[in-house]
Amino acid sequence: MPPEESPTTTTTPPPRTEERERVARHTEPPAGSAGLPAARWVVVLMSAGIVLAALNLRPAVTSLGPLLEDVRDGLGMNGALAGLLTSVPSFCFAVFGVLAPRLSKRFGASSVVLAGMLAITAGLIIRPYVGNTALFLVATALTLAGIAVSNVLMPVIVKRWFPERVGSMTGLYSMALAAGTSLAAAVTVPVTHAVGGWQNGLAVWAVLGALALVPWALLIRHGNEHEKRQEQAAAALAATRPTGPDPLAGLRVSRSRTAWALAVFFGLQATAAYITMGWMPQIFRDAGVSAGTSGLLLAVTMALGIPLAFVIPRVSLRLPQQGPVVVVLGVCGLLGYAGLWAAPAGGAWAWAVLLGISNCAFPLALTMVGLRARSGPGVVKLSAFAQSTGYLISIPGPLLVGVLNERSGGWDLPIGFMICLMIPQIVVGVLAGRKRTIEDEHLARSAA
């Protein structure tokens, strides 16, 4: 948080009416020009591509949690290295997520997502069979690089292709993401038993990546042509606007209080999510729950995101502020972690449900990205900033949980750490949920 922009400030002076009108002329197309039509079959194929891409954005992570003990034994990892492994997703999402807007501008969003699906598939095939920890981490990083660029570009693709259905398509995308997450958690252990060995149990998820390659390969030409037509239409529209200085010139997302609040919220919810995905099955196993049941418990946690990921964005869009949703999800997280600390095995299913509800802060964060920016370029900048900065913030959490577990010999201290993180998540989430945009904040700073 920049020192000159204290998070305790609760209001931003609204820009004057004439300033808002100037922004509208520069950022809002006239009625009926929200998007350019594409062939119906191309739109259907894009919908399928979005769903299949979303299905691939978490199995690389959640398939590892139920088998973490087997992977540690097979590769000779200690607790710190296992913690590093659970932190790799956040690191890769931060580093490679920053590159996504530049790659999209250079090659087209459809091309970048296709490359991302290819990286996911290749990494999932390679990593189980490399035979040592260092190469396992490198192959995991390849997979996560593909996930990272797709993570950032999905909201952008949804906004470009479905400008009138952003809420419903974001919900569909989030549901597919949650479905892939829960499916990998639920069936990895039984699949491992069926195919023999944890290596095959991890590699089988490359099949899902290969399926996603099909629609994106077919879309590569049409998707890039559609994007070019949109850019040409935007340029033509810009030529018809009144001349004069662009009121959004010099817009810097990093100077926005709202952008920082959203980035920190994204980072803390990502910390909780990756601690849950990476360590919750091990917590249950150490409490005496079987590996198969531990995987099912994680699957329940992730599966709750399927219906809620569709409901939460739609509810959030109807609210003037998203703070109440943030508070409800945060309280569920506090109760879930408290139960996990007090009676991990005795109330396992209840804690899994509560943590599943809490983890739906992710689709809420994605929804707020679209709500906190009014212009297309603003959404791209805010999405890249919030996700990349947020994932950087989340890197130490899973690693620290592994270190705390190894040093303390139990889970009381790590779970206490998780409880402590939930409080600031609620606070910054409420700040990020206030009704304002980064463009309005930029104009207010310029006017001041």
CSV table of N, CA, C and O in Angstrom, one decimal, residues 178-286:
chain,number,residue,atom,x,y,z
A,178,ALA,N,-14.2,-24.6,-10.6
A,178,ALA,CA,-14.5,-25.3,-9.3
A,178,ALA,C,-14.7,-26.8,-9.6
A,178,ALA,O,-14.3,-27.6,-8.8
A,179,ALA,N,-15.3,-27.1,-10.7
A,179,ALA,CA,-15.6,-28.5,-11.1
A,179,ALA,C,-14.3,-29.3,-11.3
A,179,ALA,O,-14.1,-30.4,-10.8
A,180,GLY,N,-13.4,-28.6,-12.1
A,180,GLY,CA,-12.1,-29.3,-12.3
A,180,GLY,C,-11.3,-29.4,-11.0
A,180,GLY,O,-10.6,-30.4,-10.8
A,181,THR,N,-11.4,-28.4,-10.1
A,181,THR,CA,-10.7,-28.5,-8.9
A,181,THR,C,-11.2,-29.6,-8.0
A,181,THR,O,-10.4,-30.4,-7.5
A,182,SER,N,-12.5,-29.8,-7.9
A,182,SER,CA,-13.0,-30.8,-7.0
A,182,SER,C,-12.9,-32.2,-7.6
A,182,SER,O,-12.7,-33.2,-6.9
A,183,LEU,N,-13.0,-32.3,-8.9
A,183,LEU,CA,-12.9,-33.6,-9.6
A,183,LEU,C,-11.5,-34.1,-9.3
A,183,LEU,O,-11.3,-35.3,-9.0
A,184,ALA,N,-10.4,-33.3,-9.5
A,184,ALA,CA,-9.1,-33.8,-9.3
A,184,ALA,C,-8.9,-34.2,-7.8
A,184,ALA,O,-8.2,-35.2,-7.5
A,185,ALA,N,-9.4,-33.5,-6.9
A,185,ALA,CA,-9.3,-33.8,-5.5
A,185,ALA,C,-10.0,-35.1,-5.1
A,185,ALA,O,-9.5,-35.9,-4.3
A,186,ALA,N,-11.2,-35.3,-5.8
A,186,ALA,CA,-12.0,-36.5,-5.4
A,186,ALA,C,-11.5,-37.8,-6.0
A,186,ALA,O,-11.5,-38.8,-5.3
A,187,VAL,N,-11.0,-37.8,-7.2
A,187,VAL,CA,-10.8,-39.1,-7.9
A,187,VAL,C,-9.3,-39.4,-8.1
A,187,VAL,O,-8.9,-40.5,-8.5
A,188,THR,N,-8.4,-38.5,-7.6
A,188,THR,CA,-6.9,-38.8,-7.8
A,188,THR,C,-6.5,-40.0,-7.1
A,188,THR,O,-5.8,-40.9,-7.6
A,189,VAL,N,-6.9,-40.2,-5.8
A,189,VAL,CA,-6.5,-41.4,-5.1
A,189,VAL,C,-7.1,-42.7,-5.7
A,189,VAL,O,-6.3,-43.6,-5.9
A,190,PRO,N,-8.4,-42.8,-5.9
A,190,PRO,CA,-8.9,-44.0,-6.5
A,190,PRO,C,-8.3,-44.2,-7.9
A,190,PRO,O,-8.0,-45.4,-8.3
A,191,VAL,N,-8.1,-43.2,-8.7
A,191,VAL,CA,-7.4,-43.4,-10.0
A,191,VAL,C,-6.0,-43.9,-9.9
A,191,VAL,O,-5.6,-44.8,-10.6
A,192,THR,N,-5.3,-43.4,-8.9
A,192,THR,CA,-4.0,-43.8,-8.6
A,192,THR,C,-3.9,-45.3,-8.3
A,192,THR,O,-3.1,-46.1,-8.7
A,193,HIS,N,-4.9,-45.8,-7.4
A,193,HIS,CA,-5.0,-47.2,-7.1
A,193,HIS,C,-5.3,-48.0,-8.4
A,193,HIS,O,-4.8,-49.1,-8.5
A,194,ALA,N,-6.1,-47.4,-9.3
A,194,ALA,CA,-6.5,-48.2,-10.5
A,194,ALA,C,-5.4,-48.3,-11.5
A,194,ALA,O,-5.2,-49.3,-12.1
A,195,VAL,N,-4.6,-47.2,-11.7
A,195,VAL,CA,-3.6,-47.1,-12.7
A,195,VAL,C,-2.2,-47.6,-12.2
A,195,VAL,O,-1.3,-47.8,-13.0
A,196,GLY,N,-2.1,-47.6,-10.8
A,196,GLY,CA,-0.8,-48.1,-10.2
A,196,GLY,C,0.2,-47.0,-10.1
A,196,GLY,O,0.9,-46.7,-11.1
A,197,GLY,N,0.4,-46.5,-8.9
A,197,GLY,CA,1.5,-45.6,-8.6
A,197,GLY,C,1.1,-44.1,-8.7
A,197,GLY,O,0.3,-43.8,-9.5
A,198,TRP,N,1.7,-43.3,-7.8
A,198,TRP,CA,1.4,-41.9,-7.8
A,198,TRP,C,1.8,-41.2,-9.0
A,198,TRP,O,1.1,-40.2,-9.4
A,199,GLN,N,2.8,-41.7,-9.7
A,199,GLN,CA,3.2,-41.1,-11.0
A,199,GLN,C,2.1,-41.1,-12.0
A,199,GLN,O,1.8,-40.1,-12.6
A,200,ASN,N,1.5,-42.3,-12.2
A,200,ASN,CA,0.4,-42.4,-13.2
A,200,ASN,C,-0.8,-41.6,-12.7
A,200,ASN,O,-1.5,-41.0,-13.5
A,201,GLY,N,-1.0,-41.6,-11.4
A,201,GLY,CA,-2.2,-40.9,-10.8
A,201,GLY,C,-2.1,-39.4,-11.1
A,201,GLY,O,-3.1,-38.7,-11.3
A,202,LEU,N,-0.9,-38.8,-11.1
A,202,LEU,CA,-0.7,-37.4,-11.4
A,202,LEU,C,-0.7,-37.1,-13.0
A,202,LEU,O,-1.3,-36.2,-13.4
A,203,ALA,N,-0.1,-38.0,-13.7
A,203,ALA,CA,0.0,-37.8,-15.2
A,203,ALA,C,-1.4,-37.9,-15.9
A,203,ALA,O,-1.5,-37.3,-17.0
A,204,VAL,N,-2.3,-38.6,-15.3
A,204,VAL,CA,-3.6,-38.9,-16.0
A,204,VAL,C,-4.3,-37.5,-16.3
A,204,VAL,O,-5.1,-37.5,-17.2
A,205,TRP,N,-4.0,-36.5,-15.5
A,205,TRP,CA,-4.7,-35.2,-15.7
A,205,TRP,C,-4.3,-34.5,-17.0
A,205,TRP,O,-4.9,-33.5,-17.4
A,206,ALA,N,-3.2,-35.0,-17.6
A,206,ALA,CA,-2.9,-34.4,-18.9
A,206,ALA,C,-3.9,-34.7,-20.0
A,206,ALA,O,-4.0,-33.9,-20.9
A,207,VAL,N,-4.8,-35.7,-19.8
A,207,VAL,CA,-5.8,-36.0,-20.7
A,207,VAL,C,-6.8,-34.8,-20.8
A,207,VAL,O,-7.3,-34.4,-21.9
A,208,LEU,N,-7.1,-34.2,-19.6
A,208,LEU,CA,-8.0,-33.1,-19.6
A,208,LEU,C,-7.4,-31.9,-20.4
A,208,LEU,O,-8.1,-31.1,-21.1
A,209,GLY,N,-6.1,-31.7,-20.2
A,209,GLY,CA,-5.4,-30.6,-20.9
A,209,GLY,C,-5.5,-30.9,-22.4
A,209,GLY,O,-5.7,-29.9,-23.2
A,210,ALA,N,-5.3,-32.1,-22.9
A,210,ALA,CA,-5.3,-32.4,-24.3
A,210,ALA,C,-6.7,-32.1,-24.9
A,210,ALA,O,-6.8,-31.7,-26.0
A,211,LEU,N,-7.8,-32.4,-24.1
A,211,LEU,CA,-9.1,-32.1,-24.6
A,211,LEU,C,-9.3,-30.6,-24.8
A,211,LEU,O,-9.9,-30.2,-25.8
A,212,ALA,N,-8.7,-29.8,-23.9
A,212,ALA,CA,-8.8,-28.3,-24.1
A,212,ALA,C,-8.1,-27.8,-25.3
A,212,ALA,O,-8.4,-26.7,-25.8
A,213,LEU,N,-7.1,-28.5,-25.7
A,213,LEU,CA,-6.3,-28.0,-26.9
A,213,LEU,C,-7.2,-28.0,-28.1
A,213,LEU,O,-7.0,-27.2,-29.0
A,214,VAL,N,-8.2,-28.9,-28.2
A,214,VAL,CA,-9.0,-29.0,-29.5
A,214,VAL,C,-9.7,-27.7,-29.8
A,214,VAL,O,-9.5,-27.2,-30.9
A,215,PRO,N,-10.6,-27.2,-28.9
A,215,PRO,CA,-11.3,-26.0,-29.3
A,215,PRO,C,-10.4,-24.8,-29.5
A,215,PRO,O,-10.7,-24.0,-30.4
A,216,TRP,N,-9.4,-24.6,-28.7
A,216,TRP,CA,-8.5,-23.5,-28.9
A,216,TRP,C,-7.7,-23.6,-30.2
A,216,TRP,O,-7.4,-22.5,-30.8
A,217,ALA,N,-7.3,-24.8,-30.6
A,217,ALA,CA,-6.6,-24.9,-31.9
A,217,ALA,C,-7.6,-24.5,-33.0
A,217,ALA,O,-7.1,-23.9,-34.0
A,218,LEU,N,-8.8,-24.9,-32.9
A,218,LEU,CA,-9.8,-24.6,-33.9
A,218,LEU,C,-10.1,-23.1,-33.9
A,218,LEU,O,-10.5,-22.5,-35.0
A,219,LEU,N,-10.0,-22.5,-32.8
A,219,LEU,CA,-10.4,-21.1,-32.6
A,219,LEU,C,-9.2,-20.1,-33.0
A,219,LEU,O,-9.4,-18.9,-33.1
A,220,ILE,N,-8.0,-20.6,-33.2
A,220,ILE,CA,-6.8,-19.8,-33.2
A,220,ILE,C,-7.0,-18.7,-34.3
A,220,ILE,O,-6.7,-17.5,-34.1
A,221,ARG,N,-7.5,-19.1,-35.5
A,221,ARG,CA,-7.6,-18.1,-36.6
A,221,ARG,C,-8.8,-17.2,-36.4
A,221,ARG,O,-8.7,-16.0,-36.4
A,222,HIS,N,-10.0,-17.8,-36.0
A,222,HIS,CA,-11.2,-17.0,-35.9
A,222,HIS,C,-11.1,-16.1,-34.6
A,222,HIS,O,-11.6,-15.0,-34.7
A,223,GLY,N,-10.5,-16.6,-33.6
A,223,GLY,CA,-10.3,-15.8,-32.4
A,223,GLY,C,-9.5,-14.6,-32.6
A,223,GLY,O,-9.8,-13.5,-32.2
A,224,ASN,N,-8.3,-14.7,-33.3
A,224,ASN,CA,-7.5,-13.6,-33.5
A,224,ASN,C,-8.1,-12.6,-34.5
A,224,ASN,O,-7.9,-11.4,-34.4
A,225,GLU,N,-8.8,-13.1,-35.5
A,225,GLU,CA,-9.5,-12.3,-36.4
A,225,GLU,C,-10.6,-11.4,-35.7
A,225,GLU,O,-10.8,-10.2,-36.0
A,226,HIS,N,-11.3,-12.1,-34.8
A,226,HIS,CA,-12.4,-11.4,-34.0
A,226,HIS,C,-11.7,-10.3,-33.2
A,226,HIS,O,-12.3,-9.1,-33.2
A,227,GLU,N,-10.6,-10.5,-32.6
A,227,GLU,CA,-9.9,-9.5,-31.8
A,227,GLU,C,-9.4,-8.4,-32.6
A,227,GLU,O,-9.5,-7.2,-32.3
A,228,LYS,N,-8.9,-8.7,-33.9
A,228,LYS,CA,-8.5,-7.6,-34.8
A,228,LYS,C,-9.6,-6.7,-35.2
A,228,LYS,O,-9.5,-5.5,-35.3
A,229,ARG,N,-10.8,-7.4,-35.5
A,229,ARG,CA,-11.9,-6.6,-35.9
A,229,ARG,C,-12.4,-5.7,-34.7
A,229,ARG,O,-12.8,-4.5,-35.0
A,230,GLN,N,-12.3,-6.2,-33.5
A,230,GLN,CA,-12.7,-5.4,-32.4
A,230,GLN,C,-11.7,-4.2,-32.2
A,230,GLN,O,-12.2,-3.0,-32.0
A,231,GLU,N,-10.4,-4.4,-32.4
A,231,GLU,CA,-9.5,-3.3,-32.3
A,231,GLU,C,-9.7,-2.3,-33.4
A,231,GLU,O,-9.6,-1.1,-33.2
A,232,GLN,N,-10.0,-2.7,-34.6
A,232,GLN,CA,-10.3,-1.8,-35.7
A,232,GLN,C,-11.6,-1.0,-35.5
A,232,GLN,O,-11.6,0.2,-35.7
A,233,ALA,N,-12.6,-1.7,-34.9
A,233,ALA,CA,-13.8,-1.0,-34.6
A,233,ALA,C,-13.6,0.1,-33.5
A,233,ALA,O,-14.1,1.2,-33.5
A,234,ALA,N,-12.7,-0.3,-32.5
A,234,ALA,CA,-12.4,0.6,-31.4
A,234,ALA,C,-11.7,1.8,-32.0
A,234,ALA,O,-11.9,3.0,-31.5
A,235,ALA,N,-10.7,1.6,-32.9
A,235,ALA,CA,-10.0,2.7,-33.5
A,235,ALA,C,-10.9,3.6,-34.3
A,235,ALA,O,-10.8,4.8,-34.2
A,236,ALA,N,-11.9,3.0,-35.0
A,236,ALA,CA,-12.8,3.8,-35.8
A,236,ALA,C,-13.7,4.6,-34.9
A,236,ALA,O,-14.0,5.8,-35.1
A,237,LEU,N,-14.1,4.0,-33.8
A,237,LEU,CA,-15.0,4.7,-32.8
A,237,LEU,C,-14.2,5.8,-32.2
A,237,LEU,O,-14.7,6.9,-31.9
A,238,ALA,N,-12.9,5.6,-31.9
A,238,ALA,CA,-12.1,6.6,-31.3
A,238,ALA,C,-12.0,7.9,-32.2
A,238,ALA,O,-11.9,9.0,-31.7
A,239,ALA,N,-12.0,7.6,-33.5
A,239,ALA,CA,-11.8,8.7,-34.5
A,239,ALA,C,-13.1,9.6,-34.5
A,239,ALA,O,-13.0,10.7,-34.9
A,240,THR,N,-14.2,9.0,-34.1
A,240,THR,CA,-15.5,9.8,-34.1
A,240,THR,C,-15.7,10.6,-32.8
A,240,THR,O,-16.6,11.4,-32.7
A,241,ARG,N,-14.8,10.3,-31.8
A,241,ARG,CA,-15.0,11.0,-30.5
A,241,ARG,C,-14.5,12.4,-30.6
A,241,ARG,O,-13.6,12.7,-31.4
A,242,PRO,N,-14.9,13.3,-29.6
A,242,PRO,CA,-14.4,14.6,-29.6
A,242,PRO,C,-12.9,14.7,-29.4
A,242,PRO,O,-12.4,13.9,-28.7
A,243,THR,N,-12.3,15.6,-30.1
A,243,THR,CA,-10.8,15.7,-29.9
A,243,THR,C,-10.5,16.4,-28.6
A,243,THR,O,-11.4,17.0,-28.0
A,244,GLY,N,-9.3,16.3,-28.2
A,244,GLY,CA,-9.0,16.8,-26.9
A,244,GLY,C,-8.2,15.8,-26.1
A,244,GLY,O,-8.0,14.7,-26.5
A,245,PRO,N,-7.6,16.2,-25.0
A,245,PRO,CA,-6.8,15.3,-24.2
A,245,PRO,C,-7.6,14.2,-23.6
A,245,PRO,O,-8.7,14.4,-23.2
A,246,ASP,N,-7.0,13.0,-23.5
A,246,ASP,CA,-7.6,11.9,-22.9
A,246,ASP,C,-7.6,12.0,-21.4
A,246,ASP,O,-6.5,12.1,-20.8
A,247,PRO,N,-8.8,12.1,-20.8
A,247,PRO,CA,-8.8,12.3,-19.3
A,247,PRO,C,-8.2,11.1,-18.5
A,247,PRO,O,-7.8,11.3,-17.4
A,248,LEU,N,-8.0,10.0,-19.2
A,248,LEU,CA,-7.4,8.8,-18.5
A,248,LEU,C,-5.9,8.7,-18.8
A,248,LEU,O,-5.3,7.7,-18.5
A,249,ALA,N,-5.3,9.6,-19.6
A,249,ALA,CA,-3.9,9.6,-19.8
A,249,ALA,C,-3.1,9.6,-18.5
A,249,ALA,O,-3.4,10.4,-17.6
A,250,GLY,N,-2.2,8.7,-18.4
A,250,GLY,CA,-1.4,8.7,-17.2
A,250,GLY,C,-2.0,7.8,-16.1
A,250,GLY,O,-1.5,7.8,-15.0
A,251,LEU,N,-3.1,7.1,-16.4
A,251,LEU,CA,-3.7,6.2,-15.4
A,251,LEU,C,-2.7,5.1,-15.0
A,251,LEU,O,-2.2,4.3,-15.8
A,252,ARG,N,-2.4,5.1,-13.7
A,252,ARG,CA,-1.5,4.1,-13.1
A,252,ARG,C,-2.3,3.4,-12.0
A,252,ARG,O,-2.6,3.9,-11.0
A,253,VAL,N,-2.5,2.1,-12.3
A,253,VAL,CA,-3.2,1.3,-11.4
A,253,VAL,C,-2.6,1.2,-10.0
A,253,VAL,O,-3.2,1.1,-9.0
A,254,SER,N,-1.2,1.2,-10.0
A,254,SER,CA,-0.5,1.1,-8.7
A,254,SER,C,-0.7,2.3,-7.8
A,254,SER,O,-0.4,2.2,-6.6
A,255,ARG,N,-1.3,3.4,-8.3
A,255,ARG,CA,-1.6,4.5,-7.4
A,255,ARG,C,-3.0,4.5,-6.9
A,255,ARG,O,-3.4,5.4,-6.2
A,256,SER,N,-3.8,3.5,-7.2
A,256,SER,CA,-5.2,3.4,-6.8
A,256,SER,C,-5.3,2.6,-5.5
A,256,SER,O,-4.9,1.5,-5.3
A,257,ARG,N,-6.0,3.3,-4.5
A,257,ARG,CA,-6.3,2.6,-3.2
A,257,ARG,C,-7.2,1.4,-3.5
A,257,ARG,O,-6.9,0.3,-2.8
A,258,THR,N,-8.1,1.5,-4.4
A,258,THR,CA,-9.0,0.4,-4.6
A,258,THR,C,-8.3,-0.8,-5.3
A,258,THR,O,-8.5,-2.0,-4.9
A,259,ALA,N,-7.3,-0.5,-6.2
A,259,ALA,CA,-6.6,-1.6,-6.8
A,259,ALA,C,-5.7,-2.3,-5.8
A,259,ALA,O,-5.6,-3.5,-5.8
A,260,TRP,N,-5.1,-1.5,-4.9
A,260,TRP,CA,-4.3,-2.2,-3.8
A,260,TRP,C,-5.1,-3.0,-2.9
A,260,TRP,O,-4.7,-4.1,-2.5
A,261,ALA,N,-6.3,-2.5,-2.5
A,261,ALA,CA,-7.2,-3.3,-1.6
A,261,ALA,C,-7.6,-4.6,-2.3
A,261,ALA,O,-7.6,-5.6,-1.7
A,262,LEU,N,-7.9,-4.5,-3.6
A,262,LEU,CA,-8.3,-5.7,-4.4
A,262,LEU,C,-7.1,-6.6,-4.5
A,262,LEU,O,-7.3,-7.9,-4.4
A,263,ALA,N,-5.9,-6.1,-4.7
A,263,ALA,CA,-4.8,-7.0,-4.9
A,263,ALA,C,-4.5,-7.7,-3.6
A,263,ALA,O,-4.2,-8.9,-3.6
A,264,VAL,N,-4.5,-7.0,-2.4
A,264,VAL,CA,-4.3,-7.7,-1.2
A,264,VAL,C,-5.4,-8.7,-0.8
A,264,VAL,O,-5.1,-9.8,-0.3
A,265,PHE,N,-6.6,-8.3,-1.1
A,265,PHE,CA,-7.7,-9.3,-0.9
A,265,PHE,C,-7.5,-10.5,-1.8
A,265,PHE,O,-7.6,-11.6,-1.3
A,266,PHE,N,-7.1,-10.3,-3.0
A,266,PHE,CA,-6.8,-11.4,-3.9
A,266,PHE,C,-5.7,-12.3,-3.4
A,266,PHE,O,-5.7,-13.5,-3.4
A,267,GLY,N,-4.7,-11.6,-2.9
A,267,GLY,CA,-3.5,-12.4,-2.3
A,267,GLY,C,-3.9,-13.2,-1.1
A,267,GLY,O,-3.4,-14.3,-0.9
A,268,LEU,N,-4.6,-12.6,-0.2
A,268,LEU,CA,-5.0,-13.3,1.0
A,268,LEU,C,-6.0,-14.5,0.8
A,268,LEU,O,-5.8,-15.6,1.4
A,269,GLN,N,-6.9,-14.3,-0.2
A,269,GLN,CA,-7.8,-15.4,-0.5
A,269,GLN,C,-7.0,-16.5,-1.2
A,269,GLN,O,-7.3,-17.7,-1.0
A,270,ALA,N,-6.0,-16.1,-2.0
A,270,ALA,CA,-5.2,-17.1,-2.7
A,270,ALA,C,-4.4,-17.9,-1.7
A,270,ALA,O,-4.2,-19.1,-1.8
A,271,THR,N,-3.8,-17.2,-0.7
A,271,THR,CA,-3.1,-17.8,0.4
A,271,THR,C,-3.9,-18.9,1.0
A,271,THR,O,-3.5,-20.0,1.2
A,272,ALA,N,-5.2,-18.5,1.4
A,272,ALA,CA,-6.0,-19.5,2.1
A,272,ALA,C,-6.4,-20.6,1.2
A,272,ALA,O,-6.4,-21.8,1.6
A,273,ALA,N,-6.6,-20.3,-0.1
A,273,ALA,CA,-7.0,-21.4,-1.1
A,273,ALA,C,-5.9,-22.4,-1.3
A,273,ALA,O,-6.1,-23.6,-1.3
A,274,TYR,N,-4.6,-21.9,-1.4
A,274,TYR,CA,-3.5,-22.8,-1.7
A,274,TYR,C,-3.0,-23.5,-0.5
A,274,TYR,O,-2.5,-24.7,-0.6
A,275,ILE,N,-3.2,-22.9,0.7
A,275,ILE,CA,-3.0,-23.7,1.9
A,275,ILE,C,-4.0,-24.8,2.1
A,275,ILE,O,-3.7,-26.0,2.4
A,276,THR,N,-5.3,-24.5,1.8
A,276,THR,CA,-6.3,-25.5,1.8
A,276,THR,C,-6.1,-26.6,0.8
A,276,THR,O,-6.1,-27.8,1.2
A,277,MET,N,-5.8,-26.3,-0.4
A,277,MET,CA,-5.6,-27.3,-1.5
A,277,MET,C,-4.3,-28.1,-1.2
A,277,MET,O,-4.3,-29.3,-1.5
A,278,GLY,N,-3.3,-27.5,-0.7
A,278,GLY,CA,-2.0,-28.2,-0.5
A,278,GLY,C,-1.9,-28.9,0.8
A,278,GLY,O,-1.2,-30.0,0.8
A,279,TRP,N,-2.5,-28.4,1.9
A,279,TRP,CA,-2.3,-29.0,3.2
A,279,TRP,C,-3.5,-29.6,3.9
A,279,TRP,O,-3.3,-30.5,4.8
A,280,MET,N,-4.7,-29.3,3.5
A,280,MET,CA,-5.9,-29.8,4.2
A,280,MET,C,-5.9,-31.3,4.2
A,280,MET,O,-6.2,-31.9,5.2
A,281,PRO,N,-5.7,-32.0,3.0
A,281,PRO,CA,-5.7,-33.5,3.1
A,281,PRO,C,-4.7,-34.0,4.1
A,281,PRO,O,-5.0,-35.0,4.7
A,282,GLN,N,-3.5,-33.4,4.2
A,282,GLN,CA,-2.5,-33.9,5.1
A,282,GLN,C,-2.9,-33.7,6.5
A,282,GLN,O,-2.6,-34.5,7.4
A,283,ILE,N,-3.6,-32.6,6.8
A,283,ILE,CA,-4.1,-32.3,8.2
A,283,ILE,C,-5.1,-33.4,8.6
A,283,ILE,O,-5.0,-34.0,9.7
A,284,PHE,N,-6.0,-33.8,7.7
A,284,PHE,CA,-6.9,-34.8,8.0
A,284,PHE,C,-6.2,-36.2,8.1
A,284,PHE,O,-6.5,-37.0,9.0
A,285,ARG,N,-5.2,-36.5,7.2
A,285,ARG,CA,-4.5,-37.7,7.3
A,285,ARG,C,-3.8,-37.9,8.7
A,285,ARG,O,-3.7,-38.9,9.3
A,286,ASP,N,-3.1,-36.8,9.1
A,286,ASP,CA,-2.4,-36.8,10.4
A,286,ASP,C,-3.4,-36.9,11.6
A,286,ASP,O,-3.0,-37.3,12.6
